[in-house]
Amino acid sequence: MYKANNIKYVRLFHPDTTVLAALRGTGIGVVLGTLNEDLAQLASDESFAASWVASYVKPFAGSVTFRYITAGNEVVPGDLGVHVLPAIRNLEAAVRAVGVTGVPVTTAVATSVLGASYPPSQGAFSEASAPVMVPLVSYLLSKKAPLLVNVYPYFAYAAEPETVQLGYALLAGSSATSSSKVVSITDGGLVYTNMFDAIVDAAHAAVDKAGAQGLELVVSETGWPSGGGAMGATVENAAAYNNNVVQHVTSGAGTPRRPGKAVETYLFAMFNENQKPEGTEQHFGLFQPDMTAVYPIDFAGSY
């Protein structure tokens, strides 16, 4: 199904040997995550990190293309944040020990790590997240590993629909097929026509302020719900957002702060999830669990 839709990479939030086995020999790149509840032990126990790699990386390394390994998802700021960097170090050592090379180990953060994000040039890590994020981004830069960031214009729009223009959140101004007149925001000499770029560049500004200029950012989640009863959660908006994101990031235009630098981006999510709580969380999927499309999406230009 991934191949039929020209999807070249998949992100797994936790290790699943059945899924990994299915991905053998497909050439599909895999972002492999740890469970958040395993972070403390991965950080404190080298042998646990070694057994994790022995279970989920080593047996598949010859036939599965690992893109990144992520130590936790959205745990900064929070009690688990202190474990992220030690867990990354232990996982790196374990991966290296089994002879696997070229697979960066990192983490994925939400934009809640930012204390300021508007305008984008004012992006900075919050007081709560800085003690973890500043040494983390420095370390990732030294290892040439990217920081993964989850970017959701939807939640900004849903929280303040009276101040955030829908077209700006949907990237309508960045769509080649759109005739919409969309507000643009000028920040210094840079012009933003969509919130996706503004959020990514706010994260870039925070990283730069933390002294890690040049660190690559990967958008490890973005998406828009097609239902669930909340503001803006419609099939029409979800289709517009995800198709516009694919078109925008595959154009290679980059962001105003990083022009010409393509933004590696992962859409959340492949499937609607009926086992999540009622509401929008059940409706971020591009496909239903029976593999029928929720709405058409064109990955033809993706890579």
GROMACS .gro file of C-alpha atoms in nm:
model
  303
    1MET     CA    1   0.000   0.000   0.000
    2TYR     CA    2   0.283   0.241   0.078
    3LYS     CA    3   0.451   0.159  -0.250
    4ALA     CA    4   0.127   0.200  -0.445
    5ASN     CA    5   0.094   0.550  -0.301
    6ASN     CA    6   0.459   0.644  -0.366
    7ILE     CA    7   0.530   0.674   0.007
    8LYS     CA    8   0.903   0.623   0.060
    9TYR     CA    9   0.938   0.658   0.437
   10VAL     CA   10   0.737   0.550   0.741
   11ARG     CA   11   0.763   0.652   1.104
   12LEU     CA   12   0.695   0.391   1.372
   13PHE     CA   13   0.626   0.534   1.718
   14HIS     CA   14   0.731   0.214   1.891
   15PRO     CA   15   0.915  -0.099   1.782
   16ASP     CA   16   0.697  -0.371   1.636
   17THR     CA   17   0.873  -0.677   1.498
   18THR     CA   18   0.571  -0.775   1.286
   19VAL     CA   19   0.577  -0.438   1.110
   20LEU     CA   20   0.956  -0.444   1.078
   21ALA     CA   21   0.938  -0.791   0.923
   22ALA     CA   22   0.679  -0.667   0.672
   23LEU     CA   23   0.914  -0.384   0.574
   24ARG     CA   24   1.206  -0.617   0.493
   25GLY     CA   25   1.335  -0.570   0.141
   26THR     CA   26   1.087  -0.295   0.053
   27GLY     CA   27   1.337  -0.009   0.039
   28ILE     CA   28   1.099   0.198   0.252
   29GLY     CA   29   1.294   0.410   0.499
   30VAL     CA   30   1.198   0.363   0.864
   31VAL     CA   31   1.206   0.609   1.153
   32LEU     CA   32   1.202   0.378   1.455
   33GLY     CA   33   1.090   0.511   1.793
   34THR     CA   34   1.126   0.390   2.148
   35LEU     CA   35   0.839   0.387   2.393
   36ASN     CA   36   0.846   0.690   2.621
   37GLU     CA   37   0.814   0.460   2.920
   38ASP     CA   38   1.143   0.291   2.823
   39LEU     CA   39   1.342   0.616   2.826
   40ALA     CA   40   1.452   0.607   3.190
   41GLN     CA   41   1.589   0.254   3.158
   42LEU     CA   42   1.749   0.325   2.818
   43ALA     CA   43   1.923   0.623   2.981
   44SER     CA   44   2.045   0.446   3.294
   45ASP     CA   45   2.115   0.093   3.176
   46GLU     CA   46   2.355   0.032   2.886
   47SER     CA   47   2.263  -0.336   2.878
   48PHE     CA   48   1.894  -0.250   2.831
   49ALA     CA   49   1.984  -0.024   2.539
   50ALA     CA   50   2.194  -0.307   2.397
   51SER     CA   51   1.906  -0.554   2.430
   52TRP     CA   52   1.668  -0.304   2.265
   53VAL     CA   53   1.900  -0.273   1.967
   54ALA     CA   54   1.954  -0.650   1.962
   55SER     CA   55   1.576  -0.703   1.943
   56TYR     CA   56   1.466  -0.431   1.705
   57VAL     CA   57   1.761  -0.309   1.500
   58LYS     CA   58   2.023  -0.581   1.455
   59PRO     CA   59   1.792  -0.856   1.317
   60PHE     CA   60   1.652  -0.617   1.054
   61ALA     CA   61   1.951  -0.401   0.970
   62GLY     CA   62   2.044  -0.592   0.657
   63SER     CA   63   1.700  -0.574   0.499
   64VAL     CA   64   1.527  -0.272   0.652
   65THR     CA   65   1.647   0.080   0.573
   66PHE     CA   66   1.660   0.262   0.906
   67ARG     CA   67   1.642   0.640   0.862
   68TYR     CA   68   1.657   0.753   1.225
   69ILE     CA   69   1.607   0.608   1.571
   70THR     CA   70   1.412   0.835   1.806
   71ALA     CA   71   1.454   0.824   2.181
   72GLY     CA   72   1.107   0.926   2.296
   73ASN     CA   73   0.836   1.146   2.149
   74GLU     CA   74   0.726   1.483   2.291
   75VAL     CA   75   0.871   1.437   2.639
   76VAL     CA   76   1.037   1.781   2.664
   77PRO     CA   77   0.949   1.972   2.876
   78GLY     CA   78   0.850   1.716   3.136
   79ASP     CA   79   0.983   1.468   3.388
   80LEU     CA   80   1.116   1.231   3.121
   81GLY     CA   81   1.312   1.502   2.941
   82VAL     CA   82   1.628   1.454   3.146
   83HIS     CA   83   1.654   1.098   3.014
   84VAL     CA   84   1.657   1.189   2.643
   85LEU     CA   85   2.025   1.271   2.592
   86PRO     CA   86   2.160   0.982   2.805
   87ALA     CA   87   1.924   0.745   2.620
   88ILE     CA   88   2.049   0.877   2.285
   89ARG     CA   89   2.410   0.817   2.392
   90ASN     CA   90   2.340   0.461   2.507
   91LEU     CA   91   2.141   0.376   2.195
   92GLU     CA   92   2.416   0.519   1.975
   93ALA     CA   93   2.676   0.304   2.149
   94ALA     CA   94   2.455  -0.005   2.117
   95VAL     CA   95   2.391   0.058   1.746
   96ARG     CA   96   2.762   0.109   1.686
   97ALA     CA   97   2.847  -0.209   1.879
   98VAL     CA   98   2.639  -0.425   1.641
   99GLY     CA   99   2.809  -0.272   1.338
  100VAL     CA  100   2.518  -0.060   1.214
  101THR     CA  101   2.634   0.274   1.075
  102GLY     CA  102   2.471   0.578   0.923
  103VAL     CA  103   2.159   0.573   1.143
  104PRO     CA  104   2.137   0.893   1.351
  105VAL     CA  105   1.981   0.867   1.696
  106THR     CA  106   1.771   1.167   1.799
  107THR     CA  107   1.436   1.256   1.957
  108ALA     CA  108   1.110   1.416   1.847
  109VAL     CA  109   0.978   1.726   2.024
  110ALA     CA  110   0.655   1.921   2.012
  111THR     CA  111   0.656   2.296   1.960
  112SER     CA  112   0.575   2.320   2.332
  113VAL     CA  113   0.955   2.332   2.373
  114LEU     CA  114   0.931   2.691   2.250
  115GLY     CA  115   0.865   2.969   2.497
  116ALA     CA  116   0.827   3.219   2.213
  117SER     CA  117   0.740   3.149   1.851
  118TYR     CA  118   0.595   3.470   1.705
  119PRO     CA  119   0.722   3.631   1.500
  120PRO     CA  120   0.941   3.338   1.389
  121SER     CA  121   1.267   3.526   1.445
  122GLN     CA  122   1.178   3.547   1.814
  123GLY     CA  123   1.163   3.169   1.847
  124ALA     CA  124   1.337   3.054   2.166
  125PHE     CA  125   1.330   2.755   2.398
  126SER     CA  126   1.122   2.802   2.711
  127GLU     CA  127   1.275   2.818   3.058
  128ALA     CA  128   1.128   2.474   3.126
  129SER     CA  129   1.275   2.311   2.814
  130ALA     CA  130   1.607   2.495   2.779
  131PRO     CA  131   1.801   2.289   3.036
  132VAL     CA  132   1.734   1.980   2.822
  133MET     CA  133   1.718   2.136   2.476
  134VAL     CA  134   2.035   2.347   2.479
  135PRO     CA  135   2.277   2.059   2.546
  136LEU     CA  136   2.066   1.829   2.327
  137VAL     CA  137   2.083   2.044   2.013
  138SER     CA  138   2.454   2.100   2.066
  139TYR     CA  139   2.508   1.725   2.089
  140LEU     CA  140   2.294   1.649   1.783
  141LEU     CA  141   2.488   1.908   1.581
  142SER     CA  142   2.817   1.746   1.684
  143LYS     CA  143   2.686   1.411   1.562
  144LYS     CA  144   2.537   1.555   1.239
  145ALA     CA  145   2.199   1.422   1.352
  146PRO     CA  146   1.880   1.621   1.296
  147LEU     CA  147   1.628   1.731   1.557
  148LEU     CA  148   1.278   1.602   1.483
  149VAL     CA  149   0.996   1.852   1.541
  150ASN     CA  150   0.619   1.791   1.533
  151VAL     CA  151   0.450   2.085   1.356
  152TYR     CA  152   0.074   2.142   1.377
  153PRO     CA  153  -0.080   2.461   1.237
  154TYR     CA  154  -0.415   2.291   1.300
  155PHE     CA  155  -0.389   2.323   1.677
  156ALA     CA  156  -0.295   2.691   1.652
  157TYR     CA  157  -0.594   2.754   1.427
  158ALA     CA  158  -0.835   2.551   1.642
  159ALA     CA  159  -0.724   2.738   1.956
  160GLU     CA  160  -0.765   3.085   1.804
  161PRO     CA  161  -0.980   3.070   1.489
  162GLU     CA  162  -1.069   3.435   1.530
  163THR     CA  163  -0.705   3.545   1.497
  164VAL     CA  164  -0.544   3.271   1.284
  165GLN     CA  165  -0.666   3.286   0.924
  166LEU     CA  166  -0.771   2.944   0.794
  167GLY     CA  167  -0.595   2.990   0.459
  168TYR     CA  168  -0.269   3.077   0.637
  169ALA     CA  169  -0.294   2.757   0.842
  170LEU     CA  170  -0.386   2.546   0.536
  171LEU     CA  171  -0.091   2.673   0.325
  172ALA     CA  172  -0.344   2.806   0.077
  173GLY     CA  173  -0.105   3.085  -0.021
  174SER     CA  174   0.165   2.829  -0.098
  175SER     CA  175  -0.053   2.615  -0.323
  176ALA     CA  176   0.000   2.644  -0.696
  177THR     CA  177  -0.368   2.563  -0.748
  178SER     CA  178  -0.506   2.811  -0.497
  179SER     CA  179  -0.661   3.140  -0.598
  180SER     CA  180  -0.709   3.241  -0.234
  181LYS     CA  181  -0.586   3.576  -0.115
  182VAL     CA  182  -0.401   3.483   0.201
  183VAL     CA  183  -0.253   3.713   0.458
  184SER     CA  184   0.125   3.720   0.471
  185ILE     CA  185   0.342   3.806   0.769
  186THR     CA  186   0.662   4.003   0.737
  187ASP     CA  187   0.933   3.930   0.993
  188GLY     CA  188   1.237   4.145   0.937
  189GLY     CA  189   1.309   4.098   0.569
  190LEU     CA  190   1.133   3.762   0.548
  191VAL     CA  191   0.777   3.707   0.426
  192TYR     CA  192   0.566   3.417   0.550
  193THR     CA  193   0.262   3.304   0.352
  194ASN     CA  194   0.184   3.002   0.569
  195MET     CA  195   0.203   2.892   0.931
  196PHE     CA  196   0.394   2.571   0.857
  197ASP     CA  197   0.702   2.769   0.748
  198ALA     CA  198   0.658   3.010   1.038
  199ILE     CA  199   0.658   2.730   1.296
  200VAL     CA  200   0.957   2.554   1.138
  201ASP     CA  201   1.152   2.879   1.129
  202ALA     CA  202   1.062   2.961   1.490
  203ALA     CA  203   1.222   2.627   1.580
  204HIS     CA  204   1.525   2.719   1.366
  205ALA     CA  205   1.553   3.050   1.552
  206ALA     CA  206   1.541   2.873   1.888
  207VAL     CA  207   1.811   2.629   1.779
  208ASP     CA  208   2.027   2.915   1.652
  209LYS     CA  209   1.985   3.106   1.979
  210ALA     CA  210   2.094   2.791   2.164
  211GLY     CA  211   2.421   2.798   1.971
  212ALA     CA  212   2.354   2.509   1.733
  213GLN     CA  213   2.350   2.703   1.406
  214GLY     CA  214   2.326   2.468   1.111
  215LEU     CA  215   2.140   2.189   1.291
  216GLU     CA  216   1.898   2.024   1.050
  217LEU     CA  217   1.531   2.004   1.145
  218VAL     CA  218   1.302   1.728   1.025
  219VAL     CA  219   0.923   1.765   1.056
  220SER     CA  220   0.842   1.431   1.215
  221GLU     CA  221   0.466   1.490   1.232
  222THR     CA  222   0.222   1.725   1.069
  223GLY     CA  223  -0.140   1.678   0.976
  224TRP     CA  224  -0.500   1.792   0.998
  225PRO     CA  225  -0.805   1.603   1.127
  226SER     CA  226  -1.090   1.523   0.887
  227GLY     CA  227  -1.352   1.485   1.161
  228GLY     CA  228  -1.413   1.465   1.532
  229GLY     CA  229  -1.640   1.765   1.575
  230ALA     CA  230  -1.378   2.031   1.652
  231MET     CA  231  -1.324   2.366   1.484
  232GLY     CA  232  -1.195   2.327   1.129
  233ALA     CA  233  -1.184   1.947   1.142
  234THR     CA  234  -1.334   1.864   0.803
  235VAL     CA  235  -1.246   1.636   0.514
  236GLU     CA  236  -1.213   1.941   0.288
  237ASN     CA  237  -0.964   2.114   0.518
  238ALA     CA  238  -0.765   1.797   0.586
  239ALA     CA  239  -0.736   1.723   0.214
  240ALA     CA  240  -0.630   2.081   0.143
  241TYR     CA  241  -0.371   2.090   0.420
  242ASN     CA  242  -0.201   1.758   0.352
  243ASN     CA  243  -0.197   1.801  -0.026
  244ASN     CA  244  -0.060   2.154   0.014
  245VAL     CA  245   0.210   2.033   0.255
  246VAL     CA  246   0.320   1.759   0.015
  247GLN     CA  247   0.332   2.007  -0.273
  248HIS     CA  248   0.514   2.268  -0.064
  249VAL     CA  249   0.785   2.050   0.088
  250THR     CA  250   0.853   1.856  -0.233
  251SER     CA  251   0.902   2.179  -0.426
  252GLY     CA  252   1.238   2.214  -0.249
  253ALA     CA  253   1.167   2.581  -0.180
  254GLY     CA  254   1.252   2.542   0.187
  255THR     CA  255   1.145   2.808   0.437
  256PRO     CA  256   1.216   3.183   0.438
  257ARG     CA  257   1.491   3.132   0.696
  258ARG     CA  258   1.636   2.833   0.507
  259PRO     CA  259   1.550   2.896   0.139
  260GLY     CA  260   1.628   2.613  -0.100
  261LYS     CA  261   1.671   2.362   0.186
  262ALA     CA  262   1.401   2.098   0.143
  263VAL     CA  263   1.218   2.013   0.466
  264GLU     CA  264   1.195   1.637   0.524
  265THR     CA  265   0.837   1.592   0.642
  266TYR     CA  266   0.621   1.307   0.774
  267LEU     CA  267   0.241   1.322   0.760
  268PHE     CA  268   0.043   1.214   1.065
  269ALA     CA  269  -0.100   0.970   1.005
  270MET     CA  270  -0.146   0.679   0.768
  271PHE     CA  271  -0.467   0.553   0.929
  272ASN     CA  272  -0.764   0.679   1.126
  273GLU     CA  273  -0.741   0.531   1.476
  274ASN     CA  274  -1.067   0.421   1.634
  275GLN     CA  275  -0.894   0.304   1.953
  276LYS     CA  276  -0.793   0.658   2.045
  277PRO     CA  277  -1.020   0.880   2.257
  278GLU     CA  278  -1.330   1.022   2.089
  279GLY     CA  279  -1.269   1.343   1.896
  280THR     CA  280  -1.016   1.466   1.643
  281GLU     CA  281  -0.745   1.221   1.756
  282GLN     CA  282  -0.937   0.944   1.579
  283HIS     CA  283  -0.944   1.133   1.249
  284PHE     CA  284  -0.591   1.231   1.142
  285GLY     CA  285  -0.556   0.939   0.900
  286LEU     CA  286  -0.519   0.954   0.524
  287PHE     CA  287  -0.678   0.610   0.505
  288GLN     CA  288  -0.939   0.410   0.693
  289PRO     CA  289  -0.828   0.091   0.869
  290ASP     CA  290  -0.974  -0.103   0.572
  291MET     CA  291  -0.721   0.084   0.351
  292THR     CA  292  -0.979   0.295   0.167
  293ALA     CA  293  -0.879   0.660   0.128
  294VAL     CA  294  -1.041   0.921   0.352
  295TYR     CA  295  -0.969   1.171   0.070
  296PRO     CA  296  -0.737   1.175  -0.231
  297ILE     CA  297  -0.376   1.273  -0.169
  298ASP     CA  298  -0.108   1.298  -0.434
  299PHE     CA  299   0.240   1.178  -0.337
  300ALA     CA  300   0.353   1.169  -0.700
  301GLY     CA  301   0.603   1.448  -0.648
  302SER     CA  302   0.740   1.321  -0.317
  303TYR     CA  303   1.077   1.162  -0.264
   0.00000   0.00000   0.00000
